[in-house]
PDB file of C-alpha atoms in Angstrom:
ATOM      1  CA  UNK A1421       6.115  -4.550  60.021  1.00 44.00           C
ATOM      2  CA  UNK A1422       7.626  -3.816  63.654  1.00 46.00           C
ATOM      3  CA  UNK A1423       7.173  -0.026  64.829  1.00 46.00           C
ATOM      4  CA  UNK A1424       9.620   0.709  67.863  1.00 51.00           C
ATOM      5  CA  UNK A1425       7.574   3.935  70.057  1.00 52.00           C
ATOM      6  CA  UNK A1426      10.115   6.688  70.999  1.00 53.00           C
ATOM      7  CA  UNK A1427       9.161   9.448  73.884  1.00 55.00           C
ATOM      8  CA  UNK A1428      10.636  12.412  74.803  1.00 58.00           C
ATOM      9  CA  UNK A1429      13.115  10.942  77.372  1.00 49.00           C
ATOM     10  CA  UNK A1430      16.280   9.930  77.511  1.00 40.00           C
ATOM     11  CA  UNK A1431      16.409   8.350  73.986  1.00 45.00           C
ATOM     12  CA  UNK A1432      15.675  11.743  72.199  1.00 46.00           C
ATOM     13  CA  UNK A1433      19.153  12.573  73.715  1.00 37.00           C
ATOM     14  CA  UNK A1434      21.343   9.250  72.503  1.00 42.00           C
ATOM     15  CA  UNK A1435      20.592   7.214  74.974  1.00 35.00           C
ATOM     16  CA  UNK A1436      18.805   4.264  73.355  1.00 39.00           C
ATOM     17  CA  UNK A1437      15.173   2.822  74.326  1.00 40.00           C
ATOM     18  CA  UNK A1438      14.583  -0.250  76.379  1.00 34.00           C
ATOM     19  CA  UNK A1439      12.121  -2.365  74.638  1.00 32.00           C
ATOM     20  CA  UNK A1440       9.061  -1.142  72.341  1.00 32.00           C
ATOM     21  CA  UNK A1441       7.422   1.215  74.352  1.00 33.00           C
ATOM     22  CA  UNK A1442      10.198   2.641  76.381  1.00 31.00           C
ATOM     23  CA  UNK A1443       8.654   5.184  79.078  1.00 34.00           C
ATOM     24  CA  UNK A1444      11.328   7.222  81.081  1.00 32.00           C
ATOM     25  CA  UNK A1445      10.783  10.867  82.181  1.00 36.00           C
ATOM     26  CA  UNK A1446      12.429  13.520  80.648  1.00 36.00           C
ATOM     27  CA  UNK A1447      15.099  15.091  83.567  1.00 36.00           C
ATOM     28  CA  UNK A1448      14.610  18.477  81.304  1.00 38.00           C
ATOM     29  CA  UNK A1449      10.845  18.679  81.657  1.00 37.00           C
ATOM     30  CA  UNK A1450      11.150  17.957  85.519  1.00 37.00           C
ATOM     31  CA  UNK A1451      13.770  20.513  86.177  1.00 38.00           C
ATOM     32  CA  UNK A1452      11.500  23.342  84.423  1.00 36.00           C
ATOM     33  CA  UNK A1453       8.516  22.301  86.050  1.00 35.00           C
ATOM     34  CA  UNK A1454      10.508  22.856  89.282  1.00 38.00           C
ATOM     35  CA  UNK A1455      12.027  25.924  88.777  1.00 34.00           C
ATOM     36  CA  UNK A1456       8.346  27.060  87.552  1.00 35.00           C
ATOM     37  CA  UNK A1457       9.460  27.926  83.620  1.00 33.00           C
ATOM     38  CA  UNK A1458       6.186  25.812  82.915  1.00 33.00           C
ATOM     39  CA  UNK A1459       3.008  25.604  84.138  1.00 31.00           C
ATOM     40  CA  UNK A1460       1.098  22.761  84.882  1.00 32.00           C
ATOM     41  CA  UNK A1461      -2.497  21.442  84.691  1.00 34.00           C
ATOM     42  CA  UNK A1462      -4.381  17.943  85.402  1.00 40.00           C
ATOM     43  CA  UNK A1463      -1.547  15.129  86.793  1.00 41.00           C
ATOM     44  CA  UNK A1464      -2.658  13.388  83.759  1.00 51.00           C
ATOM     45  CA  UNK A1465      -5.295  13.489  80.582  1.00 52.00           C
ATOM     46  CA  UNK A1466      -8.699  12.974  81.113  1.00 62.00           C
ATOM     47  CA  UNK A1467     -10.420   9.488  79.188  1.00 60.00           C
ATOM     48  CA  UNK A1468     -12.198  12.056  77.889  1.00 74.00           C
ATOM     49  CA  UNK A1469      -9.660  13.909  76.278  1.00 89.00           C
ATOM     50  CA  UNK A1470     -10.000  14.957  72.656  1.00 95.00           C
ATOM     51  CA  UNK A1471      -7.740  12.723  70.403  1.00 96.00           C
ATOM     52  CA  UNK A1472      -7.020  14.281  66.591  1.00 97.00           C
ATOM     53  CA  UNK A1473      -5.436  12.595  64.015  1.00 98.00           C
ATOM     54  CA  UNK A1474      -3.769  14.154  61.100  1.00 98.00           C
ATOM     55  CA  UNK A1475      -3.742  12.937  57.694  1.00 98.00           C
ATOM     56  CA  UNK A1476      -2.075  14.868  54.780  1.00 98.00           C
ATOM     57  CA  UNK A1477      -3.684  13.172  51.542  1.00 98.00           C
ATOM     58  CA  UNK A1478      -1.849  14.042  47.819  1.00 98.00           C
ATOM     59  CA  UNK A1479      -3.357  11.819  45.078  1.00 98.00           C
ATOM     60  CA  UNK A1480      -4.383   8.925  47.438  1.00 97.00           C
ATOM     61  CA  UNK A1481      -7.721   8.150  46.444  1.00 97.00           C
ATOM     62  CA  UNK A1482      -7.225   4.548  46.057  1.00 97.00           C
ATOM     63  CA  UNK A1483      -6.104   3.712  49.931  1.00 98.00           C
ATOM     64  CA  UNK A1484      -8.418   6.208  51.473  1.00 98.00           C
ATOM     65  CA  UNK A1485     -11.478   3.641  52.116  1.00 98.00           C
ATOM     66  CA  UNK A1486      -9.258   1.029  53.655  1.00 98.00           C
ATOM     67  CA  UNK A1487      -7.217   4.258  55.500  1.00 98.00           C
ATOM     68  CA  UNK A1488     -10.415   5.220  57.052  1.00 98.00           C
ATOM     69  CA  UNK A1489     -11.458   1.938  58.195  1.00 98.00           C
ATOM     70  CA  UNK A1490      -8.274   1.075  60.229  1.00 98.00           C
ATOM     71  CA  UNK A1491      -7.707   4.290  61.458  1.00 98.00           C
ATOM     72  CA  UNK A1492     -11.599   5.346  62.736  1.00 98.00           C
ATOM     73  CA  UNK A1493     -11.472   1.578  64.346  1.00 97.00           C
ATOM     74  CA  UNK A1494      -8.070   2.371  65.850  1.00 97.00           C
ATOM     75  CA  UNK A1495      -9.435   5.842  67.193  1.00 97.00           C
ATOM     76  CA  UNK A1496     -12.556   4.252  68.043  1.00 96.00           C
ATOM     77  CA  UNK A1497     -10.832   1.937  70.524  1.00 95.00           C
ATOM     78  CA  UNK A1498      -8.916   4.777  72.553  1.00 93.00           C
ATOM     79  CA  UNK A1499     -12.470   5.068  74.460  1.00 90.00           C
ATOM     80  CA  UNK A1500     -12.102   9.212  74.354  1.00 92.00           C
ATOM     81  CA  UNK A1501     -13.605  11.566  71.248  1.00 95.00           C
ATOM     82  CA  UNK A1502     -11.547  11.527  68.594  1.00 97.00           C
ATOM     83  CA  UNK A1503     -11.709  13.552  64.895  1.00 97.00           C
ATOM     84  CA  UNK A1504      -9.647  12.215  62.123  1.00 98.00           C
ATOM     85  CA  UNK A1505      -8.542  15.549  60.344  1.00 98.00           C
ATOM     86  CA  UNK A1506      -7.659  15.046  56.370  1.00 98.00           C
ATOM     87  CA  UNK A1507      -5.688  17.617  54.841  1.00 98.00           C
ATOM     88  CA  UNK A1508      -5.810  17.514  51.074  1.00 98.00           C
ATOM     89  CA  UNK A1509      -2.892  19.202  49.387  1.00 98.00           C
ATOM     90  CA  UNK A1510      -3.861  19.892  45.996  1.00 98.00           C
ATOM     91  CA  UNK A1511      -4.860  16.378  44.936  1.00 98.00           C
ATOM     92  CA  UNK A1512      -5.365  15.760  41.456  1.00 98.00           C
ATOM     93  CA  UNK A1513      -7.234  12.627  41.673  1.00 98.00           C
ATOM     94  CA  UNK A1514     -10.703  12.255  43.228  1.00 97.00           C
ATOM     95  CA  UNK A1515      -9.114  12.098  46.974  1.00 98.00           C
ATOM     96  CA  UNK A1516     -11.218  15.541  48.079  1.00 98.00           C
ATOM     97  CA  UNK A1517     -14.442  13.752  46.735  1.00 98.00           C
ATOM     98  CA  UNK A1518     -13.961  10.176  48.584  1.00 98.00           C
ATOM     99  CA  UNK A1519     -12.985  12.507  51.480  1.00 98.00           C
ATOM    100  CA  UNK A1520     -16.260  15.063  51.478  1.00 98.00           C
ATOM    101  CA  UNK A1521     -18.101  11.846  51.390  1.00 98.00           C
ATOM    102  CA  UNK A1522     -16.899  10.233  54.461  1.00 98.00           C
ATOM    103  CA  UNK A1523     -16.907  14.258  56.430  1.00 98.00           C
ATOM    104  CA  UNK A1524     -20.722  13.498  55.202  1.00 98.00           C
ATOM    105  CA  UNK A1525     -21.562   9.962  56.663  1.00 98.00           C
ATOM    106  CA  UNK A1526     -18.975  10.873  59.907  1.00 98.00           C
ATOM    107  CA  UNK A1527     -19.293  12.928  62.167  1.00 98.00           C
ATOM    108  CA  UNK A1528     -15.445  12.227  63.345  1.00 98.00           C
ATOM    109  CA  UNK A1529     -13.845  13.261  59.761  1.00 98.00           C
ATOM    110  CA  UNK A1530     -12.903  16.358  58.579  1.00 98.00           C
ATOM    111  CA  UNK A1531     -11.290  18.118  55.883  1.00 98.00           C
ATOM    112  CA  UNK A1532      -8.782  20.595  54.834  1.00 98.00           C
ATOM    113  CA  UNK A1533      -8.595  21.279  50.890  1.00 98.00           C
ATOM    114  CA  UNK A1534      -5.939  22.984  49.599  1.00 98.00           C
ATOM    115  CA  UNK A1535      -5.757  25.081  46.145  1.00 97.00           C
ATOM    116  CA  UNK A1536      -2.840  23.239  45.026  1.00 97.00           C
ATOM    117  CA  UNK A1537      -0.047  21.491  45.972  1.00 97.00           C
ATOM    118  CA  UNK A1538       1.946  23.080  49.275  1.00 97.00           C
ATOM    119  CA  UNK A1539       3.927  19.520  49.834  1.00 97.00           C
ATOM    120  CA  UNK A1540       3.845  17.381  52.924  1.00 97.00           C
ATOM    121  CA  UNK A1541       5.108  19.631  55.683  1.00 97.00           C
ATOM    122  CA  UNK A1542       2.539  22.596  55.106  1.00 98.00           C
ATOM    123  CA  UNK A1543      -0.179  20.103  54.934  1.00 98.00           C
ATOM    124  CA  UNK A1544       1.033  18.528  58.457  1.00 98.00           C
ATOM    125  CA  UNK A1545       0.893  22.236  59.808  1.00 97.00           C
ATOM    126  CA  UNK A1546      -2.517  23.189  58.177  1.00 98.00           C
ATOM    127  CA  UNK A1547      -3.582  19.891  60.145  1.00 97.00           C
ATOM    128  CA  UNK A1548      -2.117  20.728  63.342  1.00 97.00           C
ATOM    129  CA  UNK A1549      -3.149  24.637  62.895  1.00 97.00           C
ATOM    130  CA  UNK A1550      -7.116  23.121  62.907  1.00 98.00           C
ATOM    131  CA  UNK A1551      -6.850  20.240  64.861  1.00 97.00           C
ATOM    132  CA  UNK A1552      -9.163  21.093  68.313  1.00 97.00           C
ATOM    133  CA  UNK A1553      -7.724  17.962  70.279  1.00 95.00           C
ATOM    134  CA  UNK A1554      -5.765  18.020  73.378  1.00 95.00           C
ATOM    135  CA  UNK A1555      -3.061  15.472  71.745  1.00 94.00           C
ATOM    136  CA  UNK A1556      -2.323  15.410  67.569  1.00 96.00           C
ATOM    137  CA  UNK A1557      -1.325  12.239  66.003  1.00 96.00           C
ATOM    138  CA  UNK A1558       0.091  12.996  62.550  1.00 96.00           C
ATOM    139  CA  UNK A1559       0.374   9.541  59.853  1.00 97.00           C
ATOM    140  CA  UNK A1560       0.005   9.131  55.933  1.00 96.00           C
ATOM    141  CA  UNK A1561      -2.282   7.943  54.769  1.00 97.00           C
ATOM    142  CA  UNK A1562      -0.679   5.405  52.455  1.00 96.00           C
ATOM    143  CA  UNK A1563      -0.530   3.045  55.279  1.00 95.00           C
ATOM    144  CA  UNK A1564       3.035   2.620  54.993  1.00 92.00           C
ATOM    145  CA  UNK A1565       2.618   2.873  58.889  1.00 92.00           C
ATOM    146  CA  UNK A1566       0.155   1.003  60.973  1.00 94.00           C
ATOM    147  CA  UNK A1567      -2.562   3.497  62.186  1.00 96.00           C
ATOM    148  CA  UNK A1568      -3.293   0.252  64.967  1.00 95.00           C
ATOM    149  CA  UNK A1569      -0.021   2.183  66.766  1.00 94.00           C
ATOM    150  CA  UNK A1570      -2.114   5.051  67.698  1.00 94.00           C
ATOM    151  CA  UNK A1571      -3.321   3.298  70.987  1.00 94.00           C
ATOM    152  CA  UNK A1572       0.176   2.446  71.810  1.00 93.00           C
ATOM    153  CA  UNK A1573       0.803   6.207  71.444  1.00 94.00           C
ATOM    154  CA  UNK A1574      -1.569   8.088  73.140  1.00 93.00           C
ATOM    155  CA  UNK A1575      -1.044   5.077  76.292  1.00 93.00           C
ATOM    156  CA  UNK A1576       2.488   7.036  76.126  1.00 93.00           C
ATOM    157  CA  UNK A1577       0.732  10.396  76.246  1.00 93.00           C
ATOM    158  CA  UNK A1578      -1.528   9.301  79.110  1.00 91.00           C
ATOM    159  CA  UNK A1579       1.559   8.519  81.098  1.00 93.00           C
ATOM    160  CA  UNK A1580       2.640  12.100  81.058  1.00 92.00           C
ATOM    161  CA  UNK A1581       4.865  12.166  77.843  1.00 92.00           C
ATOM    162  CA  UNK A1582       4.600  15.854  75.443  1.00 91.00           C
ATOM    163  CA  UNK A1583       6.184  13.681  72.531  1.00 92.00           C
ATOM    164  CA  UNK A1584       5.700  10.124  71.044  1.00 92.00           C
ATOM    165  CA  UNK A1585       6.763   9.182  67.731  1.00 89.00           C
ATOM    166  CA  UNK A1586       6.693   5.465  65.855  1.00 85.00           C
ATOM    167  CA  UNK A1587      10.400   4.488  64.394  1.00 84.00           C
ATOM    168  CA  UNK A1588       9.952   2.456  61.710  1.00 79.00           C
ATOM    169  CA  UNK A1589      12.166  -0.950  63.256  1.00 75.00           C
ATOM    170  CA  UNK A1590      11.693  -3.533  60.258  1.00 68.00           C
ATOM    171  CA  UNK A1591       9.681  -3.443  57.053  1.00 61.00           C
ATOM    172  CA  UNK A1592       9.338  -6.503  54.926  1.00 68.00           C
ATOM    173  CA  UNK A1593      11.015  -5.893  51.621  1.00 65.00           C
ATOM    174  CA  UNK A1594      12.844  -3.108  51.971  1.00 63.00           C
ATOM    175  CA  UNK A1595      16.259  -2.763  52.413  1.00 64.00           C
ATOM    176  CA  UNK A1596      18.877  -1.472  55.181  1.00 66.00           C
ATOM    177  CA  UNK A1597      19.617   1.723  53.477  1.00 65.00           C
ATOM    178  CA  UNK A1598      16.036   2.285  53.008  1.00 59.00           C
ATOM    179  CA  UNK A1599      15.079   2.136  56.758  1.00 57.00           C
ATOM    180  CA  UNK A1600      17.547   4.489  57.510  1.00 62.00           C
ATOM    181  CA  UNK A1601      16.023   6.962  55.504  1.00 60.00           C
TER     182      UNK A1601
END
């Protein structure tokens, strides 16, 4: 599986990246911190800084153990604090249980339950709504995605960049149509 990093630069208006990790201030960001529509604060973020990942869970009890083991050594690598925020919405399998367990044995994890289903989006919110780090990474859990990008990501945010997302580039087995969707 091949995961192509976007920013908030040039790309985000039609102008395509340059390799995987393409890195290019944005010309809109620089002309409102110059005109002073923006303010500003440390040249860059601290190794210190306060990473939280985002995870909205619905019935996905049977990845969450092999979930939490990529993603808390992925976050455990970015050499800053990190909390890896699960956001159950209104699973119906034992998700929340596997989940309260690993909030109990780790410090790092913890959990939003919902009372039923919301769907995906509201769950993302909810996440982002409690998350207490300086930068928010949201992924499924499913592992459809790599959580191994996140240290390609937040290098992106270090450089100065608001917005980093993965574009999913090639995925064995699935067709064209599907990775346009």
């Amino acid at each position: 599986m091949k995961t192509e990093l976007r920013t908030g630069g040039p790309e985000a208006r039609g102008i395509p990246a340059t390799g995987a990790a393409a890195a290019m201030p944005s010309p809109a960001s620089t002309d409102a911190l110059a005109s002073g529509r923006i303010a500003t604060f440390d040249a860059a973020p601290s190794p210190r800084s306060l990473v939280s990942m985002v995870v909205p869970v619905y019935n996905e009890s049977a990845v969450i153990p092999a979930f939490y083991q990529r993603a808390s050594a992925a976050l455990a690598e970015l050499g800053c604090d990190y909390e890896l925020l699960f956001v159950d919405d209104g699973s119906q399998d034992d998700s929340y249980q596997r989940l309260s367990t690993l909030a109990a044995s780790d410090p790092h994890v913890k959990v939003v339950k919902f009372s039923r289903n919301f769907g995906h989006q509201i769950a993302i919110t909810a996440g982002i709504d409690h998350a207490r780090g300086d930068c928010v990474v949201v992924i499924d859990a499913d592992l459809q995605d790599p959580p191994e990008v996140v240290r390609s990501m937040v290098e992106q945010w270090r450089l100065g960049f608001d917005v980093v997302y993965g574009v999913r580039s090639d995925r064995e087995g699935e067709t064209p149509m599907k990775l346009m969707t």
